[in-house]
Every structure is written in structure tokens, then in C-alpha cells.
Coordinates of C-alpha atoms and ligand atoms in Angstrom, one line a residue:
X100 CA -4.8 4.4 -17.7
X101 CA -1.3 5.8 -18.1
X102 CA -0.4 5.9 -14.4
X103 CA -1.0 4.1 -11.1
X104 CA -1.3 6.9 -8.5
X105 CA -4.4 6.0 -6.5
X106 CA -6.8 3.1 -6.2
X107 CA -9.6 5.8 -6.5
X108 CA -8.7 6.2 -10.2
X109 CA -9.5 2.5 -11.0
X110 CA -12.9 0.9 -11.4
X111 CA -13.7 -2.3 -9.5
X112 CA -13.5 -4.2 -12.7
X113 CA -10.0 -2.8 -13.5
X114 CA -8.8 -3.6 -10.0
X115 CA -10.1 -7.2 -10.2
X116 CA -8.5 -7.6 -13.6
X117 CA -5.2 -6.5 -12.2
X118 CA -5.6 -9.0 -9.3
X119 CA -6.5 -11.8 -11.8
X120 CA -3.4 -10.9 -13.8
X121 CA -1.3 -11.0 -10.6
X122 CA -2.6 -14.5 -9.8
X123 CA -1.7 -15.6 -13.3
X124 CA 1.8 -14.1 -13.1
X125 CA 2.4 -15.5 -9.6
X126 CA 1.4 -19.0 -10.8
X127 CA 3.8 -18.7 -13.8
X128 CA 6.6 -17.6 -11.4
X129 CA 5.9 -20.5 -9.1
X130 CA 6.3 -22.9 -12.0
X131 CA 9.6 -21.2 -12.9
X132 CA 8.2 -19.8 -16.2
X133 CA 8.3 -16.0 -16.1
X134 CA 7.4 -14.5 -19.5
X135 CA 9.6 -11.6 -20.9
X136 CA 6.6 -9.3 -21.1
X137 CA 8.8 -6.2 -20.5
X138 CA 11.9 -7.4 -22.4
X139 CA 14.5 -4.7 -22.5
X140 CA 12.2 -2.2 -20.7
X141 CA 13.7 -0.2 -17.8
X142 CA 11.9 1.3 -14.7
X143 CA 13.5 4.2 -12.9
X144 CA 12.8 4.0 -9.2
X145 CA 13.0 7.5 -7.5
X146 CA 13.1 7.4 -3.7
X147 CA 12.7 10.3 -1.3
X148 CA 12.4 7.9 1.6
X149 CA 13.9 4.6 2.7
X150 CA 12.5 1.2 1.6
X151 CA 13.1 -2.5 1.6
X152 CA 9.9 -4.1 0.2
X153 CA 9.1 -1.5 -2.5
X154 CA 12.7 -1.3 -3.7
X155 CA 13.4 -5.0 -3.9
X156 CA 10.0 -6.1 -5.1
X157 CA 9.9 -3.6 -8.0
X158 CA 13.5 -4.4 -9.0
X159 CA 12.9 -8.2 -8.9
X160 CA 9.5 -7.8 -10.6
X161 CA 11.2 -6.0 -13.6
X162 CA 13.9 -8.7 -13.8
X163 CA 11.2 -11.5 -13.9
X164 CA 9.5 -9.7 -16.8
X165 CA 12.7 -9.5 -18.8
X166 CA 13.5 -5.8 -18.0
X167 CA 15.6 -3.9 -15.6
X168 CA 15.3 -1.3 -12.9
X169 CA 17.5 1.7 -11.8
X170 CA 17.6 2.9 -8.2
X171 CA 17.8 6.6 -7.8
X172 CA 18.4 7.7 -4.2
X173 CA 17.2 10.9 -2.5
X174 CA 20.7 12.4 -2.6
X175 CA 21.1 11.7 -6.3
X176 CA 17.9 13.2 -7.7
X177 CA 17.0 15.9 -5.2
X178 CA 13.5 15.8 -6.6
X179 CA 12.1 19.3 -6.6
X180 CA 15.2 20.7 -5.0
X181 CA 18.2 20.2 -7.3
X182 CA 15.8 20.2 -10.3
X183 CA 12.1 20.9 -10.7
X184 CA 9.8 17.9 -10.8
X185 CA 8.5 18.9 -14.3
X186 CA 12.1 18.9 -15.6
X187 CA 13.0 15.6 -14.0
X188 CA 9.8 14.0 -15.5
X189 CA 10.6 15.2 -19.0
X190 CA 14.3 14.2 -18.8
X191 CA 13.7 10.6 -17.5
X192 CA 10.9 10.2 -20.1
X193 CA 13.6 10.2 -22.8
X194 CA 15.7 7.5 -21.1
X195 CA 13.5 4.9 -19.5
X196 CA 10.1 3.3 -20.0
X197 CA 8.4 3.9 -16.6
X198 CA 8.9 5.6 -13.3
X199 CA 8.1 4.4 -9.8
X200 CA 8.4 7.2 -7.2
X201 CA 8.2 7.2 -3.4
X202 CA 7.7 10.8 -2.3
X203 CA 6.8 12.9 0.7
X204 CA 4.0 15.2 -0.8
X205 CA 1.4 13.4 -2.9
X206 CA 1.4 16.4 -5.3
X207 CA 4.9 15.5 -6.2
X208 CA 4.0 12.1 -7.7
X209 CA 1.0 13.8 -9.4
X210 CA 3.3 16.4 -10.9
X211 CA 5.7 13.7 -12.1
X212 CA 2.8 11.9 -13.8
X213 CA 1.5 15.2 -15.3
X214 CA 4.8 16.0 -17.0
X215 CA 6.1 12.5 -17.8
X216 CA 5.2 10.9 -21.1
X217 CA 5.8 7.5 -19.6
X218 CA 3.8 5.6 -16.9
X219 CA 4.3 6.8 -13.3
X220 CA 3.6 4.5 -10.4
X221 CA 3.1 5.8 -6.8
X222 CA 5.4 3.8 -4.5
X223 CA 4.0 5.6 -1.4
X224 CA 3.3 9.2 -0.7
X225 CA 2.2 10.9 2.6
X226 CA -1.4 10.5 1.4
X227 CA -1.6 6.9 0.1
X228 CA 0.1 3.6 -0.8
X229 CA -1.8 2.0 -3.7
X230 CA 0.7 -0.7 -4.5
X231 CA 0.5 -1.9 -0.9
X232 CA -3.4 -2.0 -1.1
X233 CA -3.4 -3.9 -4.4
X234 CA -1.0 -6.5 -2.9
X235 CA -3.0 -6.7 0.3
X236 CA -6.2 -7.4 -1.7
X237 CA -4.3 -10.3 -3.3
X238 CA -3.3 -11.6 0.1
X239 CA -6.9 -11.2 1.5
X240 CA -8.2 -13.0 -1.6
X241 CA -5.8 -15.9 -1.2
X242 CA -6.9 -16.4 2.4
X243 CA -10.6 -15.6 2.3
X244 CA -11.5 -16.3 -1.3
X245 CA -13.0 -12.9 -2.2
X246 CA -13.2 -9.4 -0.6
X247 CA -17.0 -9.0 -1.2
X248 CA -18.8 -8.9 2.1
X249 CA -15.7 -9.4 4.3
X250 CA -15.1 -7.3 7.4
X251 CA -11.7 -5.6 7.3
X252 CA -10.6 -3.6 10.3
X253 CA -7.6 -1.2 10.5
X254 CA -6.4 -0.4 14.0
X255 CA -4.1 2.6 14.5
X256 CA -3.2 5.7 12.6
X257 CA -5.4 7.0 9.8
X258 CA -2.4 7.1 7.5
X259 CA -1.4 6.5 3.9
X260 CA -1.7 2.8 4.2
X261 CA -5.2 3.1 5.8
X262 CA -6.4 5.4 3.0
X263 CA -5.5 3.0 0.2
X264 CA -6.8 0.0 2.1
X265 CA -10.1 1.8 2.7
X266 CA -10.3 2.6 -1.0
X267 CA -9.7 -0.9 -2.3
X268 CA -12.1 -2.4 0.3
X269 CA -14.8 0.0 -0.7
X270 CA -14.2 -0.6 -4.4
X271 CA -14.3 -4.4 -4.0
X272 CA -17.2 -4.6 -1.6
X273 CA -15.5 -5.3 1.7
X274 CA -16.8 -3.6 4.8
X275 CA -14.0 -1.3 6.1
X276 CA -13.8 -0.3 9.7
X277 CA -11.1 1.9 11.3
X278 CA -10.3 2.5 15.0
X279 CA -7.9 5.4 15.4
X280 CA -7.2 7.8 18.2
X281 CA -9.1 11.1 18.2
X282 CA -7.2 13.6 16.0
X283 CA -5.5 10.9 13.9
X284 CA -8.3 10.4 11.4
X285 CA -7.8 9.7 7.7
X286 CA -8.2 12.9 5.5
X287 CA -11.8 13.9 5.1
X288 CA -11.6 14.0 1.3
X289 CA -10.4 10.4 1.3
X290 CA -13.2 9.3 3.5
X291 CA -15.7 11.0 1.2
X292 CA -14.3 9.1 -1.8
X293 CA -14.4 5.9 0.2
X294 CA -18.0 6.4 1.1
X295 CA -18.9 7.0 -2.5
X296 CA -17.1 3.8 -3.6
X297 CA -18.7 1.8 -0.7
X298 CA -22.2 3.0 -1.8
X299 CA -21.5 1.9 -5.4
X300 CA -20.3 -1.6 -4.2
X301 CA -22.9 -2.0 -1.5
X302 CA -20.3 -2.1 1.4
X303 CA -19.8 0.1 4.5
X304 CA -17.2 2.4 6.0
X305 CA -17.2 2.7 9.8
X306 CA -15.1 5.2 11.7
X307 CA -14.5 4.4 15.3
X308 CA -12.1 5.2 18.2
X309 CA -12.6 1.9 20.1
X310 CA -10.4 -0.9 18.8
X311 CA -12.4 -3.6 20.7
X312 CA -15.6 -2.5 19.1
X313 CA -13.8 -2.3 15.7
X314 CA -12.4 -5.9 15.7
X315 CA -15.8 -7.6 16.6
X316 CA -16.7 -9.7 13.5
X317 CA -13.4 -8.8 11.8
X318 CA -12.0 -11.3 9.3
X319 CA -9.0 -9.1 8.7
X320 CA -7.2 -7.0 11.3
X321 CA -4.6 -4.6 9.8
X322 CA -2.2 -2.3 11.5
X323 CA 0.8 -0.1 10.7
X324 CA 3.4 2.0 12.4
X325 CA 2.3 4.7 14.8
X326 CA 4.9 7.1 13.4
X327 CA 5.2 7.2 9.6
X328 CA 8.3 8.4 7.7
X329 CA 8.5 12.2 7.9
X330 CA 6.7 12.3 11.3
X331 CA 9.8 11.8 13.5
X332 CA 9.2 15.1 15.5
X333 CA 5.9 13.7 16.7
X334 CA 7.3 10.4 18.0
X335 CA 7.1 11.2 21.7
X336 CA 3.5 12.4 21.5
X337 CA 2.4 9.5 19.4
X338 CA 4.0 6.9 21.7
X339 CA 1.8 8.3 24.5
X340 CA -1.4 8.3 22.5
X341 CA -1.3 5.0 20.6
X342 CA -0.6 2.2 23.1
X343 CA -4.4 1.3 23.5
X344 CA -4.3 0.6 19.7
X345 CA -1.7 -2.2 20.0
X346 CA -2.7 -5.4 18.1
X347 CA -2.0 -8.0 20.7
X348 CA -3.3 -11.6 21.3
X349 CA -6.1 -10.3 23.5
X350 CA -7.4 -8.0 20.7
X351 CA -7.1 -10.7 18.1
X352 CA -9.1 -13.1 20.2
X353 CA -12.0 -10.7 20.1
X354 CA -12.3 -11.0 16.3
X355 CA -13.6 -13.9 14.1
X356 CA -11.8 -17.3 14.6
X357 CA -10.4 -17.3 11.0
X358 CA -9.2 -13.7 11.2
X359 CA -5.9 -12.9 9.5
X360 CA -3.6 -10.3 10.8
X361 CA -1.8 -8.0 8.3
X362 CA 0.8 -5.3 8.5
X363 CA 2.5 -3.6 5.6
X364 CA 5.9 -3.6 7.4
X365 CA 8.3 -2.5 8.7
X366 CA 6.8 -3.5 12.1
X367 CA 7.7 -1.9 15.4
X368 CA 7.3 -5.1 17.5
X369 CA 6.1 -4.3 21.0
X370 CA 4.5 -1.1 19.8
X371 CA 1.6 -1.5 17.2
X372 CA 2.0 -5.3 17.1
X373 CA 3.3 -7.8 19.5
X374 CA 5.8 -10.6 18.6
X375 CA 3.2 -13.1 19.7
X376 CA 0.7 -11.8 17.0
X377 CA 3.3 -11.0 14.3
X378 CA 4.7 -14.6 14.5
X379 CA 1.4 -16.3 15.6
X380 CA -1.1 -18.5 13.7
X381 CA -3.2 -15.6 12.4
X382 CA -0.3 -13.7 10.9
X383 CA 0.1 -13.4 7.1
X384 CA 2.8 -10.7 7.4
X385 CA 5.5 -12.4 5.2
X386 CA 3.3 -13.8 2.4
X387 CA 1.7 -10.3 2.4
X388 CA 5.2 -8.8 1.9
X389 CA 6.0 -11.3 -0.9
X390 CA 2.8 -10.5 -2.7
X391 CA 4.1 -6.9 -3.3
X392 CA 6.2 -8.4 -6.1
X393 CA 3.4 -10.4 -7.7
X394 CA 0.8 -7.6 -7.6
X395 CA 3.2 -5.0 -8.8
X396 CA 4.3 -7.2 -11.7
X397 CA 0.7 -7.0 -12.9
X398 CA 0.7 -3.2 -12.7
X399 CA 4.1 -3.0 -14.5
X400 CA 3.0 -5.3 -17.3
X401 CA -0.3 -3.5 -17.8
X402 CA 1.2 0.0 -17.9
X403 CA 4.5 -0.7 -19.6
X404 CA 4.0 -3.5 -22.1
Ligands
CP165 N1 5.5 -1.8 3.0 C1 6.5 -1.0 2.4 O1 6.2 -0.2 1.5 O2 7.7 -1.3 2.8 P1 9.0 -0.5 2.4 O3 8.9 0.8 3.1 O4 10.2 -1.3 3.0 O5 9.1 -0.3 0.9
NVA166 N1 2.8 4.4 7.1 C1 4.2 4.0 6.8 C2 4.2 3.0 5.8 C3 5.6 2.4 5.5 C4 5.5 1.4 4.4 C5 5.0 5.2 6.4 O1 4.5 6.0 5.6 O2 6.1 5.3 6.9

């Protein structure tokens, strides 16, 4: 596989192998023994949107592996505006060894991959967030042993993070449930793919609107912002619709006793998640954020070595 654009492109065995590699690299890092697997290789990081985790974890991941990373801001590149995506892809292919891109339209990262002769990694699009999902699977595995047969519930907007989480759950045999408000569903095509993967792994996809019903038996509760980047004009409307979907202590108490609470961050405390939950005993928010670096190192090493 040249690129990492969507979890849907990878088989369950390939995903598990990336997770195993991440576990290995994380153990080496913890022992202070990073291997220079990507010595002298450089990753270009193209951002059309802001970032803390994606930017820092990819940059540090490249340094750990003996390489380097270049940050290219929205203003510098003007992807598809100052210059066509096909031209950007062909130009950077001659300078660096890989590209990570955070874009608005998913077609833009697909187009980059089509025209680049080097690996392209999707660092979030309006459609999905595969690096987040891979890292989240690592965190779930660390807490619950294995995804097979687990009940994972997403509460909130049927957004990019929900799509990739559904895909990885379905691929790895976890039962995925979402409770989202009417009209804020995941895209139908993504759901169809998820159903196909769930059938192959023997798991289930359940689409609900009631968060209380959705968290019953949940071993993982996941939430994300009600207003994603690029949706700022919808902020007022969304703030009226989403409050019943807040992950608070009362909702968490309705799940399994050993439930872990996850959020890709940035969190809007007091909106989709309360401080009590974000900082409470079930929260894995910060180890989850840190695992971005470990999981992505496995992707970088696999694609660029
Ligand atoms: N979760 C995540 O992708 O965070 P950033 O937007 O800060 O990169
Ligand atoms: N759904 C959020 C995720 C941020 C990491 C967004 O797209 O803004």
C-alpha cells in the first residue's frame, strides 16, 4: 500500500500488523532506544486547518525515527488555490520522501495521492481521520486487551472521527454503536462500507438517536466536538441541537463499570464533555493523545522505510 488515506483500504490483518508494530516502537521509545528506521528521510506536512496533536506527533515521530519534518501552513501552500493539487504533488515528490496532509475536501488528499510518487498520509479530511482511528485502536487495546467483541459507542456528531472509528471497529470485530441527533448522521456510503466490514468480522453496526440506549453495555464511550473545523457558520444551530448528547457523569454511569471515555481532542469542556468526565477515573484522553505519535510512527515506518 503506497498511501494511508482511509482505514477502509486496509485489511484487518494489515491493521493489526500496524498496531503490533506501534506496540513494538512504543516499547523501544519507552526504553530510550528509538531505531533510525527513517534516517535522513523527510516528511512534508501540509495543513489547510489548525492542529496541535497531528502536527507535533508527526514531527516528533519523524525525529524519533531519525528523519525530519517540514511544516507547510495554509498560507504558504495555498493547496488548489495558488497552485493545482496535481502540480503540488509532483513538485514535492522530487524534494521529500512522504507527505502528510490535513485538508477540507477528502478529494484533495485523494488527488495528492494520485499525483504524488511518494506516500501520502491523510492527517484528517472532512470525511475521515484514519490516523486518529489507528491510534484509538491502540489505546483501546491497551485498556481492554483486544477490540474483538467489545462494545464501542460514539455519542455526538456523525463526523470524520466517527467514520474512521466505525471503520476500524468493524474491521477489528468490535461492535460499533452511534447515537447522533437526527440529521447529523455519518455519510451513507461510509455506513455501507462499515456494514460490509462488520459482516466480514462478525461484529455489528447500530445507528441510534438515544444516547442512553447507546451507552448501555458500552466498554468504550467516545465523543468529539459538536462543531468541526469548517462548520463555524453552523455553530448556533448545533449548540441548540447537541446538548442532550453531552458525555457527563450520569451518562457514563449508565455504561459498563470498566468503560473508558475517549475524545480525539480538542475538547470543548462543558459542551460535548464535562470536566468531571474528562478529568475523571474513566478518562483516557491524554494517553489517547500521546498514542497518536506511537501509532503514526508505525505508519511512517511502513510506508517510508
Ligand atoms: N485530534 C487531532 O487531530 O488533534 P489536532 O487537530 O490538534 O491535530
Ligand atoms: N471533528 C473534528 C476533529 C478534530 C481533530 C474536526 O474535524 O474539527
